CSV table of C-alpha atoms in Angstrom, one decimal:
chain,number,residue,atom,x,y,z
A,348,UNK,CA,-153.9,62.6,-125.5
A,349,UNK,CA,-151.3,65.0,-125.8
A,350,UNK,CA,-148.3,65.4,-123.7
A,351,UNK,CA,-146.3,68.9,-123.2
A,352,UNK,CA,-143.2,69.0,-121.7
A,353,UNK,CA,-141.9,72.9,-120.6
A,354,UNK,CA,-139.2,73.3,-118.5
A,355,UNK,CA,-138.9,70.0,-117.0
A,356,UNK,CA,-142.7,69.5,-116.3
A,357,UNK,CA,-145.2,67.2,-117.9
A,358,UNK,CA,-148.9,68.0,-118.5
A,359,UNK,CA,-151.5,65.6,-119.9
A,360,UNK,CA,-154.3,66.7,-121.8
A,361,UNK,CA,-157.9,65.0,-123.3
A,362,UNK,CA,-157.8,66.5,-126.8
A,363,UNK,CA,-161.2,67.1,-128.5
A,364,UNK,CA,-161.9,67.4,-131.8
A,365,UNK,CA,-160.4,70.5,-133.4
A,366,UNK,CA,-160.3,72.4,-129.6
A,367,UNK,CA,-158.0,74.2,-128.5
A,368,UNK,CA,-156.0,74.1,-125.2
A,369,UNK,CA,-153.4,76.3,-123.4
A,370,UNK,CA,-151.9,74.9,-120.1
A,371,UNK,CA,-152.7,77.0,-117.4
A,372,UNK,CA,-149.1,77.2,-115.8
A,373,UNK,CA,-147.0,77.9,-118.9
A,374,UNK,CA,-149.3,79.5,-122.0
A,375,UNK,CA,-148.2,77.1,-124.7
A,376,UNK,CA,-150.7,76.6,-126.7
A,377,UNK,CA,-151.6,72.8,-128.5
A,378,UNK,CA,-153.1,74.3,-132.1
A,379,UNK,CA,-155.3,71.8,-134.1
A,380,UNK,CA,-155.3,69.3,-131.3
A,381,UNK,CA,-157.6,66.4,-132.4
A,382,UNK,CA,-158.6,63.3,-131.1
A,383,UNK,CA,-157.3,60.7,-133.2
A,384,UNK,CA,-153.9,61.7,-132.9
A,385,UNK,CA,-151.3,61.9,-130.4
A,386,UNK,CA,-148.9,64.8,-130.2
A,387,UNK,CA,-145.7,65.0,-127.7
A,388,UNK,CA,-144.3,69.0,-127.7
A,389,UNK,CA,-141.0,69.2,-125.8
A,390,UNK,CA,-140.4,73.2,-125.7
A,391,UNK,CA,-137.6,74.4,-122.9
A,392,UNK,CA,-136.8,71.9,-121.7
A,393,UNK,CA,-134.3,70.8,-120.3
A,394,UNK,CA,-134.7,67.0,-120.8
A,395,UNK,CA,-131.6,65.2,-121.9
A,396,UNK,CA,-131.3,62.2,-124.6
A,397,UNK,CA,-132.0,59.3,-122.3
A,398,UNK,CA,-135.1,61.0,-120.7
A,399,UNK,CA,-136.5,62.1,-124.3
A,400,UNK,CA,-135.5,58.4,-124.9
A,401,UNK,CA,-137.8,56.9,-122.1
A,402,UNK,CA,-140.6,59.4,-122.9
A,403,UNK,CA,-140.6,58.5,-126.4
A,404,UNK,CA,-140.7,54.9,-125.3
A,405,UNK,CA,-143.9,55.7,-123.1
A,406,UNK,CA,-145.7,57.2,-126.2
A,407,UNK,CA,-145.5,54.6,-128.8
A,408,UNK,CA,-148.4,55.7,-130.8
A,409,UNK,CA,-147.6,59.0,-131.3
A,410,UNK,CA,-148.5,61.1,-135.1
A,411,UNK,CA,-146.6,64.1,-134.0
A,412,UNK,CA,-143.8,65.0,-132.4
A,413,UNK,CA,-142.1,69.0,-132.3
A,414,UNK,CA,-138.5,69.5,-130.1
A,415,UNK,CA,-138.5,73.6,-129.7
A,416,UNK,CA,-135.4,75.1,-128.0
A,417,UNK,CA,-134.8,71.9,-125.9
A,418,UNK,CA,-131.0,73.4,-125.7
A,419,UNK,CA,-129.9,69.9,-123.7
A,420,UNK,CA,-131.3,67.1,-126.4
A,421,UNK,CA,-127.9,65.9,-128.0
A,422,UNK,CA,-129.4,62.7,-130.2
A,423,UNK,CA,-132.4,61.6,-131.2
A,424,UNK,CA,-133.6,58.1,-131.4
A,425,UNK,CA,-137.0,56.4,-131.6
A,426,UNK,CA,-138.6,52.5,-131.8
A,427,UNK,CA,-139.9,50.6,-134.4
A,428,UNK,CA,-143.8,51.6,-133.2
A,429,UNK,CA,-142.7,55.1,-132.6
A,430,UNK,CA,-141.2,54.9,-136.2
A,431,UNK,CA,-144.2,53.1,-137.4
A,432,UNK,CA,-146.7,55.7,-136.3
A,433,UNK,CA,-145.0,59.3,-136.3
A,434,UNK,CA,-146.5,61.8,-139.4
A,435,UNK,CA,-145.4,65.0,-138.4
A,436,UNK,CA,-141.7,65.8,-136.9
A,437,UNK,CA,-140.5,69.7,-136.2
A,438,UNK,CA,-137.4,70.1,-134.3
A,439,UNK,CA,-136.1,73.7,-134.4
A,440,UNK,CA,-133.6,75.2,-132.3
A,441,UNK,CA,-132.6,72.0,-130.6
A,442,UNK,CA,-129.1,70.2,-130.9
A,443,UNK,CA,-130.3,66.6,-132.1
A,444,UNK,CA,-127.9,66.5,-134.7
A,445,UNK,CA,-127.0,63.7,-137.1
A,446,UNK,CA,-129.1,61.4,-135.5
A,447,UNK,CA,-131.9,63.0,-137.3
A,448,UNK,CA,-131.1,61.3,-140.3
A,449,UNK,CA,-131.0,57.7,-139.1
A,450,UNK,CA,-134.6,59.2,-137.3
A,451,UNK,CA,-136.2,60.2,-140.4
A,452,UNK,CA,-135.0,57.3,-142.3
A,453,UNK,CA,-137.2,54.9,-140.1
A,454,UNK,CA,-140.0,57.0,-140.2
A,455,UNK,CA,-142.4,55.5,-143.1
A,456,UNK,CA,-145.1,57.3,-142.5
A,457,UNK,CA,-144.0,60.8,-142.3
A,458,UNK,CA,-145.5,63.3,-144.2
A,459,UNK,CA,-144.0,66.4,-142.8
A,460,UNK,CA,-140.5,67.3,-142.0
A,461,UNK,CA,-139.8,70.7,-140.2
A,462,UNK,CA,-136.0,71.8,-139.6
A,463,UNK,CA,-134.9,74.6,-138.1
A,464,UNK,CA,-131.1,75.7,-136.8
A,465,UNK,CA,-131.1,72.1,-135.4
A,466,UNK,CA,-127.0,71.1,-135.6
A,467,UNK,CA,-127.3,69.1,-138.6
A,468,UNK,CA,-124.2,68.4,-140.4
A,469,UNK,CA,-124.0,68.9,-144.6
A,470,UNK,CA,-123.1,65.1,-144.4
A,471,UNK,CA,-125.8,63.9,-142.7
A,472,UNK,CA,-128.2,65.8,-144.4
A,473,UNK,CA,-126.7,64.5,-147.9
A,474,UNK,CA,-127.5,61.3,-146.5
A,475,UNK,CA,-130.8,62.0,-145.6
A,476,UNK,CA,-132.9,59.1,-146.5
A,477,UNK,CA,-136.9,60.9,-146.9
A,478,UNK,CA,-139.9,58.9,-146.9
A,479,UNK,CA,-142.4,59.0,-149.9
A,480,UNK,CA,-145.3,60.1,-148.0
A,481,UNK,CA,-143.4,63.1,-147.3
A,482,UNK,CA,-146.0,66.0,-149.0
A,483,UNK,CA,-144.6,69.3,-146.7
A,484,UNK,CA,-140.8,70.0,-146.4
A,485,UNK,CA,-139.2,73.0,-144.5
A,486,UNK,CA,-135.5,73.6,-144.2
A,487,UNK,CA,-133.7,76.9,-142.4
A,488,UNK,CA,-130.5,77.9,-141.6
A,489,UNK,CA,-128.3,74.3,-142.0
A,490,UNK,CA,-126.1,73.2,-144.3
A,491,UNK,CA,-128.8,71.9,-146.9
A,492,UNK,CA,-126.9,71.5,-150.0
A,493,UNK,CA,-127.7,70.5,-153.8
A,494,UNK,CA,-126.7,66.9,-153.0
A,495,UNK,CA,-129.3,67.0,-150.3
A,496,UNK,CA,-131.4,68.9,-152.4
A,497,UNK,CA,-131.5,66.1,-155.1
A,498,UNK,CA,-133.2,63.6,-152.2
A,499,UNK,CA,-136.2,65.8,-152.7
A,500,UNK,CA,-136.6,64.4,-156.1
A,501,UNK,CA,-137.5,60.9,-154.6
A,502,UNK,CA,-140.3,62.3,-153.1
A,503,UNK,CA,-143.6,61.9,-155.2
A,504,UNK,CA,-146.3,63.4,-152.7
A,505,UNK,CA,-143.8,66.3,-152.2
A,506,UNK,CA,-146.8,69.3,-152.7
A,507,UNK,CA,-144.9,72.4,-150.2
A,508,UNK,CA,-141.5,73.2,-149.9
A,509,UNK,CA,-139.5,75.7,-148.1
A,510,UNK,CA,-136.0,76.6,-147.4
A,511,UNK,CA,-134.3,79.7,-145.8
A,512,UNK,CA,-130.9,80.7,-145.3
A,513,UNK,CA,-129.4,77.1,-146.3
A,514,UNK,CA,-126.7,76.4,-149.0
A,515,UNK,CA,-128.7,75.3,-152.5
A,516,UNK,CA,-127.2,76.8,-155.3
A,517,UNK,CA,-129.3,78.7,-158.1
A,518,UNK,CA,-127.4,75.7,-160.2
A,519,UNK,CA,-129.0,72.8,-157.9
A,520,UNK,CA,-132.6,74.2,-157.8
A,521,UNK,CA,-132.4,74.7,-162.0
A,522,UNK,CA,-131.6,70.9,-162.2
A,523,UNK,CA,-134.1,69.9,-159.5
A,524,UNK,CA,-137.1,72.1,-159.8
A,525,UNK,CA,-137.9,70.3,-162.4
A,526,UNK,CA,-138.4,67.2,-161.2
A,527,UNK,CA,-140.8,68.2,-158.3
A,528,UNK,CA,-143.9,68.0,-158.5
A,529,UNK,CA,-144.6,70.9,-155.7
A,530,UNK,CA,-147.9,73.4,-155.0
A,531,UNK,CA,-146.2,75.8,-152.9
A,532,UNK,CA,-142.2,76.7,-152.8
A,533,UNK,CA,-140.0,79.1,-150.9
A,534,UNK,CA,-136.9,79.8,-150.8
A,535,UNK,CA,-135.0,82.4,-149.0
Protein backbone atom coordinates (compact mmCIF):
# COMPACT_ATOMS: atom_id res chain seq x y z
CA UNK A 1 0.00 0.00 0.00
CA UNK A 2 1.28 3.21 -0.86
CA UNK A 3 0.07 6.49 0.20
CA UNK A 4 0.45 9.95 -1.83
CA UNK A 5 -0.17 13.02 -0.41
CA UNK A 6 -0.50 16.22 -3.27
CA UNK A 7 -1.76 19.23 -2.22
CA UNK A 8 -3.46 18.36 0.85
CA UNK A 9 -5.15 15.12 -0.56
CA UNK A 10 -4.55 11.54 0.20
CA UNK A 11 -4.86 8.60 -2.22
CA UNK A 12 -4.46 4.97 -1.39
CA UNK A 13 -3.13 2.59 -3.72
CA UNK A 14 -2.81 -1.64 -4.00
CA UNK A 15 0.68 -1.89 -5.37
CA UNK A 16 1.51 -4.89 -7.60
CA UNK A 17 4.58 -6.30 -8.21
CA UNK A 18 6.88 -3.98 -10.22
CA UNK A 19 3.48 -1.98 -11.78
CA UNK A 20 3.18 1.14 -12.28
CA UNK A 21 0.53 3.61 -11.14
CA UNK A 22 -0.27 7.32 -11.80
CA UNK A 23 -3.26 8.90 -9.75
CA UNK A 24 -5.85 9.95 -11.88
CA UNK A 25 -6.37 13.56 -10.37
CA UNK A 26 -2.84 14.75 -9.99
CA UNK A 27 -0.24 12.73 -12.53
CA UNK A 28 2.37 11.78 -10.05
CA UNK A 29 3.62 8.88 -10.82
CA UNK A 30 4.61 5.85 -7.96
CA UNK A 31 7.87 4.25 -10.09
CA UNK A 32 8.95 0.72 -8.97
CA UNK A 33 6.02 0.27 -6.74
CA UNK A 34 6.12 -3.25 -5.24
CA UNK A 35 4.24 -5.20 -3.04
CA UNK A 36 6.33 -5.86 -0.18
CA UNK A 37 6.97 -2.49 0.54
CA UNK A 38 5.28 0.50 1.70
CA UNK A 39 6.00 3.90 0.28
CA UNK A 40 4.51 7.32 1.76
CA UNK A 41 5.28 10.43 -1.05
CA UNK A 42 4.32 13.83 0.31
CA UNK A 43 4.84 16.16 -2.87
CA UNK A 44 3.01 19.89 -2.57
CA UNK A 45 1.73 19.75 0.08
CA UNK A 46 0.93 21.74 2.32
CA UNK A 47 0.89 19.43 5.36
CA UNK A 48 2.48 20.94 8.51
CA UNK A 49 4.83 18.97 11.20
CA UNK A 50 2.09 17.66 13.45
CA UNK A 51 0.01 16.32 10.51
CA UNK A 52 3.26 14.69 8.75
CA UNK A 53 3.59 13.68 12.52
CA UNK A 54 0.15 11.74 12.78
CA UNK A 55 0.57 10.40 9.24
CA UNK A 56 3.75 9.02 9.96
CA UNK A 57 2.29 7.54 13.09
CA UNK A 58 -0.54 5.80 10.83
CA UNK A 59 2.14 4.18 8.65
CA UNK A 60 4.42 2.37 10.92
CA UNK A 61 5.68 -0.09 8.56
CA UNK A 62 6.73 1.96 5.96
CA UNK A 63 10.42 1.20 3.65
CA UNK A 64 10.23 4.48 1.96
CA UNK A 65 9.52 7.68 2.54
CA UNK A 66 10.23 11.02 -0.09
CA UNK A 67 9.16 14.86 1.15
CA UNK A 68 9.23 16.84 -2.43
CA UNK A 69 8.49 20.62 -2.16
CA UNK A 70 6.35 20.28 0.98
CA UNK A 71 7.25 24.16 1.47
CA UNK A 72 5.19 24.04 5.06
CA UNK A 73 7.10 20.80 6.81
CA UNK A 74 9.41 22.69 9.48
CA UNK A 75 10.72 19.29 11.50
CA UNK A 76 10.85 16.03 11.00
CA UNK A 77 10.26 13.33 13.56
CA UNK A 78 9.43 9.56 13.36
CA UNK A 79 8.74 6.37 15.97
CA UNK A 80 10.70 3.61 17.03
CA UNK A 81 8.69 1.21 14.30
CA UNK A 82 8.77 3.93 11.74
CA UNK A 83 12.66 4.11 12.58
CA UNK A 84 12.79 0.45 12.67
CA UNK A 85 11.47 -0.16 9.23
CA UNK A 86 12.30 2.94 6.87
CA UNK A 87 15.11 1.91 3.90
CA UNK A 88 14.83 4.59 1.67
CA UNK A 89 14.44 8.48 2.78
CA UNK A 90 14.47 11.55 -0.03
CA UNK A 91 13.52 14.86 1.05
CA UNK A 92 14.38 17.62 -1.47
CA UNK A 93 13.19 21.01 -1.50
CA UNK A 94 11.42 20.82 1.83
CA UNK A 95 12.37 22.85 5.05
CA UNK A 96 12.81 19.82 7.64
CA UNK A 97 15.87 21.13 8.82
CA UNK A 98 18.07 19.89 11.63
CA UNK A 99 15.80 17.51 12.71
CA UNK A 100 16.96 15.40 9.94
CA UNK A 101 19.85 14.46 11.72
CA UNK A 102 18.31 13.11 14.96
CA UNK A 103 15.82 11.30 11.91
CA UNK A 104 18.52 9.58 10.28
CA UNK A 105 20.38 8.73 13.30
CA UNK A 106 17.34 6.30 14.42
CA UNK A 107 16.96 4.98 11.26
CA UNK A 108 19.01 1.46 11.31
CA UNK A 109 17.98 0.14 8.50
CA UNK A 110 18.47 2.74 5.96
CA UNK A 111 20.15 2.17 2.96
CA UNK A 112 19.54 5.27 0.99
CA UNK A 113 19.78 8.80 1.88
CA UNK A 114 18.64 11.53 -0.67
CA UNK A 115 19.12 15.40 0.24
CA UNK A 116 18.34 18.02 -1.76
CA UNK A 117 18.14 22.09 -0.86
CA UNK A 118 16.40 20.79 2.31
CA UNK A 119 17.55 23.70 5.24
CA UNK A 120 20.08 21.76 6.75
CA UNK A 121 22.54 23.48 8.83
CA UNK A 122 26.64 22.70 8.36
CA UNK A 123 26.23 21.76 12.11
CA UNK A 124 23.83 19.36 11.91
CA UNK A 125 25.08 17.84 9.08
CA UNK A 126 28.63 17.47 10.90
CA UNK A 127 26.73 15.70 13.32
CA UNK A 128 25.15 13.53 11.16
CA UNK A 129 25.10 10.18 12.63
CA UNK A 130 24.65 7.55 9.11
CA UNK A 131 23.69 4.07 9.43
CA UNK A 132 25.98 1.16 8.15
CA UNK A 133 23.49 -0.15 5.77
CA UNK A 134 23.70 2.95 4.05
CA UNK A 135 24.98 1.64 0.24
CA UNK A 136 23.51 5.02 -1.86
CA UNK A 137 24.23 8.65 -0.70
CA UNK A 138 23.22 11.89 -2.47
CA UNK A 139 23.88 15.33 -1.24
CA UNK A 140 23.01 18.90 -3.25
CA UNK A 141 23.18 22.31 -2.54
CA UNK A 142 23.69 22.40 1.64
CA UNK A 143 26.37 23.04 3.58
CA UNK A 144 28.01 19.43 3.35
CA UNK A 145 31.45 19.96 4.62
CA UNK A 146 34.76 17.83 4.97
CA UNK A 147 33.81 17.19 8.69
CA UNK A 148 30.55 15.79 7.42
CA UNK A 149 32.32 14.33 4.64
CA UNK A 150 34.50 12.20 6.99
CA UNK A 151 31.01 10.38 8.44
CA UNK A 152 30.96 8.81 5.06
CA UNK A 153 34.02 6.89 6.04
CA UNK A 154 31.95 4.86 8.73
CA UNK A 155 29.95 3.58 6.19
CA UNK A 156 31.05 0.06 4.88
CA UNK A 157 28.15 -0.81 2.37
CA UNK A 158 28.67 2.75 0.98
CA UNK A 159 28.68 1.56 -3.08
CA UNK A 160 27.15 5.24 -4.81
CA UNK A 161 27.81 8.57 -3.94
CA UNK A 162 26.88 11.88 -5.13
CA UNK A 163 27.19 15.45 -4.18
CA UNK A 164 26.46 18.73 -6.05
CA UNK A 165 26.95 22.20 -5.28
CA UNK A 166 27.85 21.52 -1.47
CA UNK A 167 31.10 22.72 0.45
CA UNK A 168 33.84 19.56 0.40
CA UNK A 169 37.02 20.71 -0.30
CA UNK A 170 39.36 19.07 -3.02
CA UNK A 171 41.57 18.68 0.41
CA UNK A 172 38.58 16.63 2.21
CA UNK A 173 37.73 14.30 -0.67
CA UNK A 174 41.91 13.50 -1.10
CA UNK A 175 41.82 12.36 2.59
CA UNK A 176 38.58 10.61 2.33
CA UNK A 177 38.27 9.02 -1.00
CA UNK A 178 40.42 6.78 0.07
CA UNK A 179 38.77 5.25 2.62
CA UNK A 180 35.45 4.51 0.61
CA UNK A 181 34.87 1.77 -0.70
CA UNK A 182 32.34 3.32 -3.52
CA UNK A 183 31.09 1.89 -7.30
CA UNK A 184 29.78 4.96 -8.51
CA UNK A 185 30.80 8.75 -7.36
CA UNK A 186 29.84 12.24 -8.38
CA UNK A 187 30.61 15.26 -7.45
CA UNK A 188 29.64 18.57 -8.79
Amino acid sequence: MAVVIAASTVFHYSLLQEDRKETSDSNIPLQNARSESANLLLYKSSIGADEARGLLAEHQELEELTIVECHALEGLACSEQLARSLKKLTVHDSPVGDSIETFVARCGKLESLSLKNCCVSSHALGKLRLPESLSRFSISGLPFNDTAFEKLATCPNLENLSLERCAVSDRGVVAVMPKLNVDRVSLS
